[in-house]
Tab-separated table of C-alpha atoms in Angstrom:
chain	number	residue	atom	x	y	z
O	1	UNK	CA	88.771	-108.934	89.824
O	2	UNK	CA	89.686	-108.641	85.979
O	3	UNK	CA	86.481	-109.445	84.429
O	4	UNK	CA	87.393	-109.657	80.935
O	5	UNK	CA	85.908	-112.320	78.809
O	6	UNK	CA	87.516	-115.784	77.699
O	7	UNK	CA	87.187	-114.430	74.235
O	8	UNK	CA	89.059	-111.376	74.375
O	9	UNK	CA	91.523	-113.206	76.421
O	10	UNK	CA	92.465	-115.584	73.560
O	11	UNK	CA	91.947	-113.040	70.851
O	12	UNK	CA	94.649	-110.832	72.154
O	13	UNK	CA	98.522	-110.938	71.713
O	14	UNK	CA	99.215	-112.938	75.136
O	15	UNK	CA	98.096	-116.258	73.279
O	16	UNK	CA	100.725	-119.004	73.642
O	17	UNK	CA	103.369	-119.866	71.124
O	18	UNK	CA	102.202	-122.043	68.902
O	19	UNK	CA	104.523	-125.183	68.905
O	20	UNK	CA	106.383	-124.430	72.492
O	21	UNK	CA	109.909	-125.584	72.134
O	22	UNK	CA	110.497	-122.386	70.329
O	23	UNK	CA	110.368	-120.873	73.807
O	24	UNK	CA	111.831	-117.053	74.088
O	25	UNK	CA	115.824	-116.348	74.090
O	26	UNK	CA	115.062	-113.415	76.417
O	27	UNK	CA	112.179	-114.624	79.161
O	28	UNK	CA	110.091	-111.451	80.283
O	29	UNK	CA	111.511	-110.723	83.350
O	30	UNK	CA	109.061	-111.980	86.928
O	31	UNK	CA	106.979	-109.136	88.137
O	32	UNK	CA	107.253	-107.651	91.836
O	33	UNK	CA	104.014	-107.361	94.157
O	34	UNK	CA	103.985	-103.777	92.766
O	35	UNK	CA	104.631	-104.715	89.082
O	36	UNK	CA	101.440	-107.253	89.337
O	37	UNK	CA	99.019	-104.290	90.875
O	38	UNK	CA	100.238	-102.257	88.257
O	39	UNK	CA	99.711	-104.020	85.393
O	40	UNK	CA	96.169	-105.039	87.202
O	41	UNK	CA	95.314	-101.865	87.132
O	42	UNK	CA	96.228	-100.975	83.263
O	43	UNK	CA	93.980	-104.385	82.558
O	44	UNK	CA	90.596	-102.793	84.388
O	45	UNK	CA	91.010	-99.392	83.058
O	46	UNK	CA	91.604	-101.140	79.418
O	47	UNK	CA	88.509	-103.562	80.017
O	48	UNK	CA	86.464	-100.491	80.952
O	49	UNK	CA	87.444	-98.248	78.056
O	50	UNK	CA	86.695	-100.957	75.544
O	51	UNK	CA	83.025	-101.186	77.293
O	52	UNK	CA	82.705	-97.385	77.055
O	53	UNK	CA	83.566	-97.365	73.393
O	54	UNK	CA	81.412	-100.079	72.989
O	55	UNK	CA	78.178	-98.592	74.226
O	56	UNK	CA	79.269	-94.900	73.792
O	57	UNK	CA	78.975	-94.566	77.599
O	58	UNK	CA	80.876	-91.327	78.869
O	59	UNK	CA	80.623	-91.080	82.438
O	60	UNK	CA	83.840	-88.762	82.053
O	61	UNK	CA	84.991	-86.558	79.595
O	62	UNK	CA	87.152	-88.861	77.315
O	63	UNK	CA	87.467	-88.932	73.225
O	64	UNK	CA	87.678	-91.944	71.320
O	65	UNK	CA	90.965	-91.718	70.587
O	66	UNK	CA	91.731	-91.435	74.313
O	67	UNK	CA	90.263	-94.426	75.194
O	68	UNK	CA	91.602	-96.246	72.720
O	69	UNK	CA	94.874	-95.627	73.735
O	70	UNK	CA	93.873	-96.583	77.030
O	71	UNK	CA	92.352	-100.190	75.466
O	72	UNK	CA	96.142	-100.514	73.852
O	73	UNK	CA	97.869	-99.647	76.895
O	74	UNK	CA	95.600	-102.900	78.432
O	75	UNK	CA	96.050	-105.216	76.318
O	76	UNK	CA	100.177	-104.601	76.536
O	77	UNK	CA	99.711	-104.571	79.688
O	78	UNK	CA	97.690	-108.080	79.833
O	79	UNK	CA	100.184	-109.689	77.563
O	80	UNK	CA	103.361	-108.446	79.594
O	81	UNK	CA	101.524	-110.537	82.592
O	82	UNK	CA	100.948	-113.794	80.785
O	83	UNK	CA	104.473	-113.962	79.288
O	84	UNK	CA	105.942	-112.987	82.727
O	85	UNK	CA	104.331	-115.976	84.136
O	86	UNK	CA	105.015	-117.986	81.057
O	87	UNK	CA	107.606	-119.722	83.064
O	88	UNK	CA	105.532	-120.983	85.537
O	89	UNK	CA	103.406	-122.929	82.724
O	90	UNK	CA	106.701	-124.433	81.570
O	91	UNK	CA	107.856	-125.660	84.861
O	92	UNK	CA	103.868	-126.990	85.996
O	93	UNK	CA	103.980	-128.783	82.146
O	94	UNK	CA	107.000	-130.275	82.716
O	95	UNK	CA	106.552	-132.179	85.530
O	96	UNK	CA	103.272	-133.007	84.548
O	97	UNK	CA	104.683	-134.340	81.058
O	98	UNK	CA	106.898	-136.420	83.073
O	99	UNK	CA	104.003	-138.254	85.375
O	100	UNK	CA	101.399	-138.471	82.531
O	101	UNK	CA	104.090	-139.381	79.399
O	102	UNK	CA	101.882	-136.278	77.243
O	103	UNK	CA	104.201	-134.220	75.151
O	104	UNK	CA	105.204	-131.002	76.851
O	105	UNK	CA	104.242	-128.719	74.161
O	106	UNK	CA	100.937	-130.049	74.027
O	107	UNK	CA	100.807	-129.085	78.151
O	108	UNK	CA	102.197	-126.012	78.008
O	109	UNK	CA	99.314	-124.599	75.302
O	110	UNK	CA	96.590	-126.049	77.573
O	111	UNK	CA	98.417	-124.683	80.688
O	112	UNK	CA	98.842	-121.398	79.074
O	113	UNK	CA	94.594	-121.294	78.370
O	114	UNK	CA	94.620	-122.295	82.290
O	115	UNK	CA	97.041	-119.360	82.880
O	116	UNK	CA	94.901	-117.005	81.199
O	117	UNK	CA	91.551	-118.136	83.072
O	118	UNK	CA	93.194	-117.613	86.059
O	119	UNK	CA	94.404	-113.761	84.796
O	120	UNK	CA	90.820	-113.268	84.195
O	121	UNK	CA	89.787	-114.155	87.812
O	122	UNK	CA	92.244	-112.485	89.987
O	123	UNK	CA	92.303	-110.065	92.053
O	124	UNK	CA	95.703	-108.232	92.619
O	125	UNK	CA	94.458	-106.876	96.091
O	126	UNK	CA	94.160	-110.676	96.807
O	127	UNK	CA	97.638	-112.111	96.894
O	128	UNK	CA	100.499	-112.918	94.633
O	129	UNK	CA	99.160	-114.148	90.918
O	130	UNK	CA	101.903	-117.181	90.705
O	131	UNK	CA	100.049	-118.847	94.163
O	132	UNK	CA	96.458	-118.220	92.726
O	133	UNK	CA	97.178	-119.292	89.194
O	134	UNK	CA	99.460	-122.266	90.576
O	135	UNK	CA	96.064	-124.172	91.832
O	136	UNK	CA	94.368	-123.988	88.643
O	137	UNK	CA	96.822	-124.810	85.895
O	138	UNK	CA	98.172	-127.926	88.079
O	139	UNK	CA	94.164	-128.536	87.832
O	140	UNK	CA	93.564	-128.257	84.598
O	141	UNK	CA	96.620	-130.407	83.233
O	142	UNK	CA	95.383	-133.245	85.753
O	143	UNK	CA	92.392	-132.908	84.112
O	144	UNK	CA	93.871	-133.248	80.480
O	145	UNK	CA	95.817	-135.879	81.514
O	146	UNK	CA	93.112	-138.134	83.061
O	147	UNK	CA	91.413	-137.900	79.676
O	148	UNK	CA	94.343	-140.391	78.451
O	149	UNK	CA	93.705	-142.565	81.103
O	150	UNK	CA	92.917	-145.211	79.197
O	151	UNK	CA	96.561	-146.081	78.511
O	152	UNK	CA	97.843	-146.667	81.977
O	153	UNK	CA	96.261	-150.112	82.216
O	154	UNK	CA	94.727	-149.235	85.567
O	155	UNK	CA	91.109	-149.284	86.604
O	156	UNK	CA	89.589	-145.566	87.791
O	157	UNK	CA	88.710	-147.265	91.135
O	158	UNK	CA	91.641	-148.514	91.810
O	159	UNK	CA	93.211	-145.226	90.464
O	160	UNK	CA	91.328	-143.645	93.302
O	161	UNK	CA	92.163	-146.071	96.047
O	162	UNK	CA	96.170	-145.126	95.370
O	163	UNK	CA	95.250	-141.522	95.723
O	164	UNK	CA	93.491	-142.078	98.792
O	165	UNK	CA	96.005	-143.972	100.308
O	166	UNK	CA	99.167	-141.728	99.338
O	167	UNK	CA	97.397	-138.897	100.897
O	168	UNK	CA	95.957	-140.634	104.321
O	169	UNK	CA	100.005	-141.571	104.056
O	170	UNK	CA	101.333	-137.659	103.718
O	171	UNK	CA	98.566	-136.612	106.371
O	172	UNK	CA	99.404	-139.196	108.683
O	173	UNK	CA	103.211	-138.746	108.184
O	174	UNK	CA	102.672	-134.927	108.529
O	175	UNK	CA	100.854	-135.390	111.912
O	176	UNK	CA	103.624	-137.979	113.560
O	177	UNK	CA	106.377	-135.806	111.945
O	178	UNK	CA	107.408	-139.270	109.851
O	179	UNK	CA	107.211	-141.547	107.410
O	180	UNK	CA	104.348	-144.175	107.301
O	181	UNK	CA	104.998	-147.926	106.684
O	182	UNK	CA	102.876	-150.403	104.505
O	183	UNK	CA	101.887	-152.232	107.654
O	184	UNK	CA	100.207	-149.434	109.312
O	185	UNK	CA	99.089	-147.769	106.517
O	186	UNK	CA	97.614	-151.153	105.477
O	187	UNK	CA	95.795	-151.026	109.039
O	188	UNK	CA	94.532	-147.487	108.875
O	189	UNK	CA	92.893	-148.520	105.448
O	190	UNK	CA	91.673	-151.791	106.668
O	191	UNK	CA	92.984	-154.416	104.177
O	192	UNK	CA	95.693	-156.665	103.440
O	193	UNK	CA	99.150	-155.300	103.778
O	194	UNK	CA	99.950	-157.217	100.440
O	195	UNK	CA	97.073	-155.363	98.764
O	196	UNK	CA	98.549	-152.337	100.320
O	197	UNK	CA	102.235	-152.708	98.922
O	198	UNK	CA	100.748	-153.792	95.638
O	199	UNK	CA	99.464	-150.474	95.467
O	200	UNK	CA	101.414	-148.255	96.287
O	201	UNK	CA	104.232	-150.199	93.993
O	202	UNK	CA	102.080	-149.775	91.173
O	203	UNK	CA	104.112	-148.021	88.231
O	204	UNK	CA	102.694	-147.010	85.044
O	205	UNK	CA	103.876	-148.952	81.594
O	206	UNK	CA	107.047	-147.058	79.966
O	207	UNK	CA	106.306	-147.508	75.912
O	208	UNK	CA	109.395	-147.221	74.090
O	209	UNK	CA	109.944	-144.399	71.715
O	210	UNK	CA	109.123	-145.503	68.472
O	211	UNK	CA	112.031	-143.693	67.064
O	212	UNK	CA	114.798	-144.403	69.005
O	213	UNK	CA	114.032	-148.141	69.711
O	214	UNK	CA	114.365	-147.323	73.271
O	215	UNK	CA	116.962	-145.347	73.485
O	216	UNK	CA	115.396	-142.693	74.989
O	217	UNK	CA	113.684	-143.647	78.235
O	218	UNK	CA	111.747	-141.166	79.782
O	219	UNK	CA	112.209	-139.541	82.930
O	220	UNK	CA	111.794	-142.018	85.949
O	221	UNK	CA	109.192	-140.232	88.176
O	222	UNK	CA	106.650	-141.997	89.804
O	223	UNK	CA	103.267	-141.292	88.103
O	224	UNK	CA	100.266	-140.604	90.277
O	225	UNK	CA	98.106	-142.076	88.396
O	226	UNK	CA	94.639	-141.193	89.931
O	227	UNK	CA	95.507	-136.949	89.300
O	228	UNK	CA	92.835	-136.418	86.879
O	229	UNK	CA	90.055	-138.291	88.897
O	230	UNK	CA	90.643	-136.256	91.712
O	231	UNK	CA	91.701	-133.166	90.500
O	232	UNK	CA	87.800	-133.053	89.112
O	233	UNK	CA	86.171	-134.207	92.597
O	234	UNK	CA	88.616	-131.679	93.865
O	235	UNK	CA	87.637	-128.896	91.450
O	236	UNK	CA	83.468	-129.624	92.349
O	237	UNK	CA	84.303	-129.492	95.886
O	238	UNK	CA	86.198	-126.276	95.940
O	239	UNK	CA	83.678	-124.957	93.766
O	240	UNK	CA	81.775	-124.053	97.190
O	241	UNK	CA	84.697	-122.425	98.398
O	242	UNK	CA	85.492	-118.378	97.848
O	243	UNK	CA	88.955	-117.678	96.226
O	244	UNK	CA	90.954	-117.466	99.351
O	245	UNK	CA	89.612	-120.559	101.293
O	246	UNK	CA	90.304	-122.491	98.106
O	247	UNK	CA	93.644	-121.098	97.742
O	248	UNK	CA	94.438	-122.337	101.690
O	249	UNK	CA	92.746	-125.958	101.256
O	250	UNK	CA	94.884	-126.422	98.085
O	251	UNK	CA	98.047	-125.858	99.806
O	252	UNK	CA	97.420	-127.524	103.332
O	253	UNK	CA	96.493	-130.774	101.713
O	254	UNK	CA	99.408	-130.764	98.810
O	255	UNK	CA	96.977	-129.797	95.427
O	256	UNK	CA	99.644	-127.490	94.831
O	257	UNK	CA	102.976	-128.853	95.794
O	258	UNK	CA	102.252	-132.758	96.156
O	259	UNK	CA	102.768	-132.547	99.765
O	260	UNK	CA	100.618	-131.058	102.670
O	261	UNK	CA	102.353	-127.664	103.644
O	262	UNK	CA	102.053	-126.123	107.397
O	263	UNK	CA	99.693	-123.498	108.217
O	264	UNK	CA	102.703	-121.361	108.680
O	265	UNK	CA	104.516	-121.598	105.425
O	266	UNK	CA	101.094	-121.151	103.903
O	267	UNK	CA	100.620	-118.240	105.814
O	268	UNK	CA	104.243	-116.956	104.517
O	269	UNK	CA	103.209	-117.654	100.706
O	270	UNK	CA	99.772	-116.041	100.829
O	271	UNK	CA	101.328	-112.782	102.844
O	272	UNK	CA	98.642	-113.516	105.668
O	273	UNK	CA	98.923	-114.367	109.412
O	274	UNK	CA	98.824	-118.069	110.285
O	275	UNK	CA	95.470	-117.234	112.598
O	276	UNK	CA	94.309	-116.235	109.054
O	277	UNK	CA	94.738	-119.142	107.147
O	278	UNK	CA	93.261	-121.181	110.835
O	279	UNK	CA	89.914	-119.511	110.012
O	280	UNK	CA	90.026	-119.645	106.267
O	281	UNK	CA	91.015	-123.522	106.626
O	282	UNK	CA	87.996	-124.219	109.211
O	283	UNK	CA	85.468	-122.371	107.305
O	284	UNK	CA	85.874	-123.921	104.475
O	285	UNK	CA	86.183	-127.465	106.237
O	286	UNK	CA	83.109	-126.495	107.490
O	287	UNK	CA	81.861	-126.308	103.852
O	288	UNK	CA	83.862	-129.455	102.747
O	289	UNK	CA	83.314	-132.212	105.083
O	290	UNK	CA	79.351	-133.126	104.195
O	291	UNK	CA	80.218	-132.808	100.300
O	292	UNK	CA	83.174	-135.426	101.227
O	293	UNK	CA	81.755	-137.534	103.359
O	294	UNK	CA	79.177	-137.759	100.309
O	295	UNK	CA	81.709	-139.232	97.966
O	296	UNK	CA	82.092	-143.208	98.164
O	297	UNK	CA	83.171	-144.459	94.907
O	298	UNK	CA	83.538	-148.060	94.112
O	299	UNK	CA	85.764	-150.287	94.766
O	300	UNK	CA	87.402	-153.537	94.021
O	301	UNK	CA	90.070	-155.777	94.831
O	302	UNK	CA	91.616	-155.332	98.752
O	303	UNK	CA	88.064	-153.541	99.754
O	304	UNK	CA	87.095	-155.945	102.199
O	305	UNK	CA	87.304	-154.254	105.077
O	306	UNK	CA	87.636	-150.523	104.115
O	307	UNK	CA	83.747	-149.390	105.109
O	308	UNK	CA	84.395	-150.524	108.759
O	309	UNK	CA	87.860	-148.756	109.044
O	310	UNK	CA	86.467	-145.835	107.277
O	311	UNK	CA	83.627	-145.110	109.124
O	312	UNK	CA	86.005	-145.589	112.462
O	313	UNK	CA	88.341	-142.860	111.176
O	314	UNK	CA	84.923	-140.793	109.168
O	315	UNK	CA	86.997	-140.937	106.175
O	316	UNK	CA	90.150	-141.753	104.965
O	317	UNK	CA	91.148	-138.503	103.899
O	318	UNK	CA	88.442	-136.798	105.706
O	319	UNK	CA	89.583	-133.034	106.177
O	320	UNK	CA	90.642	-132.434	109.907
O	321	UNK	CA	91.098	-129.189	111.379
């Protein structure tokens, strides 16, 4: 695990571009398995040298100059990572610049801090970076964009009741191998199927760009509106979890892609077998369920009737194995 601190992270030359349209002509090209364990491996050794010539430590035989060659060779090494991934920021800011309406640029710099937390955390004996650091910068951007909240013109409960029902929805569909319709979602929820179709209808004001008069309409994508207040439950539940059973519950119930993936594609992306991901998935259930059965947040219109079908079903999206 590269245990470097946040500070020398954002002191060094991997920072983002300030002002991110001016993005590279020439991307840094993606790294192999090998190129990742590599570079991994030139980050410890450079995080170690700069602690030796820090406290004049010399467990081995090495001259100052020596190790700070090897604390150059680290940080290059460091900022060859981040701007190989740099194109992963892009595309996560992107599409979250499309649901939330934020400015892309403004995404990409606070994806590219989330890209960079996520480089000091992992573990190149662990997996592939891109599928760690996927989870938390599509976490952190929910989280800036729930802080503009205010503008959507839609309560937090009722931001929350959406989410909740667009995932019992994907689990459900997942399960019978289609779609769900309002009717029976309506019924697994326990409310009106008006309230239900209300709901899930629900689209987010388009403001019209100032400069343009409207000539430029953005992007039609449905906004999920409700991103931010789950993405922090989400991030306080996983919290419990060690970096592999978090990795598996992110992907199974669609934190990462939007949509629940099989334990076998999982297994595929994370380079384990799918009796792997079975245990990591139940262990951490078995860590999940009493912190979710633990959240009921309020509600308000259409909640008549959502306690009784909720405790029939233990949750609606409680975690099943």
């Amino acid at each position: 695990m590269l245990q470097h601190s946040p500070d020398v992270i954002r002191s060094n030359s991997g920072a983002p571009p300030q002002g991110g349209r001016m993005r590279r002509a020439e991307p840094t090209p993606l790294l192999s398995a090998a190129d990742e364990r590599t570079l991994a491996r030139a980050i410890e050794a450079g995080i170690l040298a700069r602690h030796l010539l820090e406290t004049g430590e010399r467990p081995v035989p090495a001259t100052d100059a020596e190790l700070a060659g090897i604390v150059a060779a680290g940080d290059r090494a460091r900022h060859h990572f981040l701007l190989a991934n740099e194109r992963l920021v892009w595309h996560l800011a992107g599409r979250e610049a499309r649901r939330s309406g934020l400015p892309t640029d403004e995404l990409f710099q606070e994806g590219f801090v989330a890209l960079a937390d996520a480089l000091q955390r992992y573990d190149a004996d662990r997996g592939r970076f891109s599928t760690y650091a996927m989870v938390r910068i599509r976490q952190h951007l929910a989280e800036v964009a729930s802080a503009r909240f205010g503008e959507l013109a839609l309560p937090p409960s009722r931001a929350l009741r959406l989410r909740r029902a667009r995932g019992l929805a994907a689990v459900i569909g997942q399960e019978r191998g289609g779609g769900l319709g309002s009717a029976e979602l309506a019924a697994e929820l326990g409310q009106p199927v008006e309230c239900t179709r209300r709901l899930l209808e629900y689209r987010p004001p388009v403001a019209l760009d100032p400069l343009t008069d409207g000539a430029a309409i953005p992007e039609a994508e449905p906004f999920d509106p409700d991103a931010g207040i789950w993405a922090r439950q989400f991030r306080r539940l996983i919290a419990r979890l060690d970096a592999d059973q978090a990795q598996v519950v992110a992907l199974r119930y669609g934190f990462v892609t939007g949509e629940p993936v099989e334990r076998g594609a999982v297994a595929e992306r994370l380079g384990v077998s799918s009796s792997t991901v079975r245990r990591l998935e139940l262990r951490a259930i078995q860590v999940l369920r009493p912190l979710a059965a633990a959240l009921h947040p309020a509600t308000e219109e259409c909640a008549a009737g959502t306690t009784r079908s909720q405790e029939a079903r233990g949750s609606s999206l409680r975690i099943t194995a």
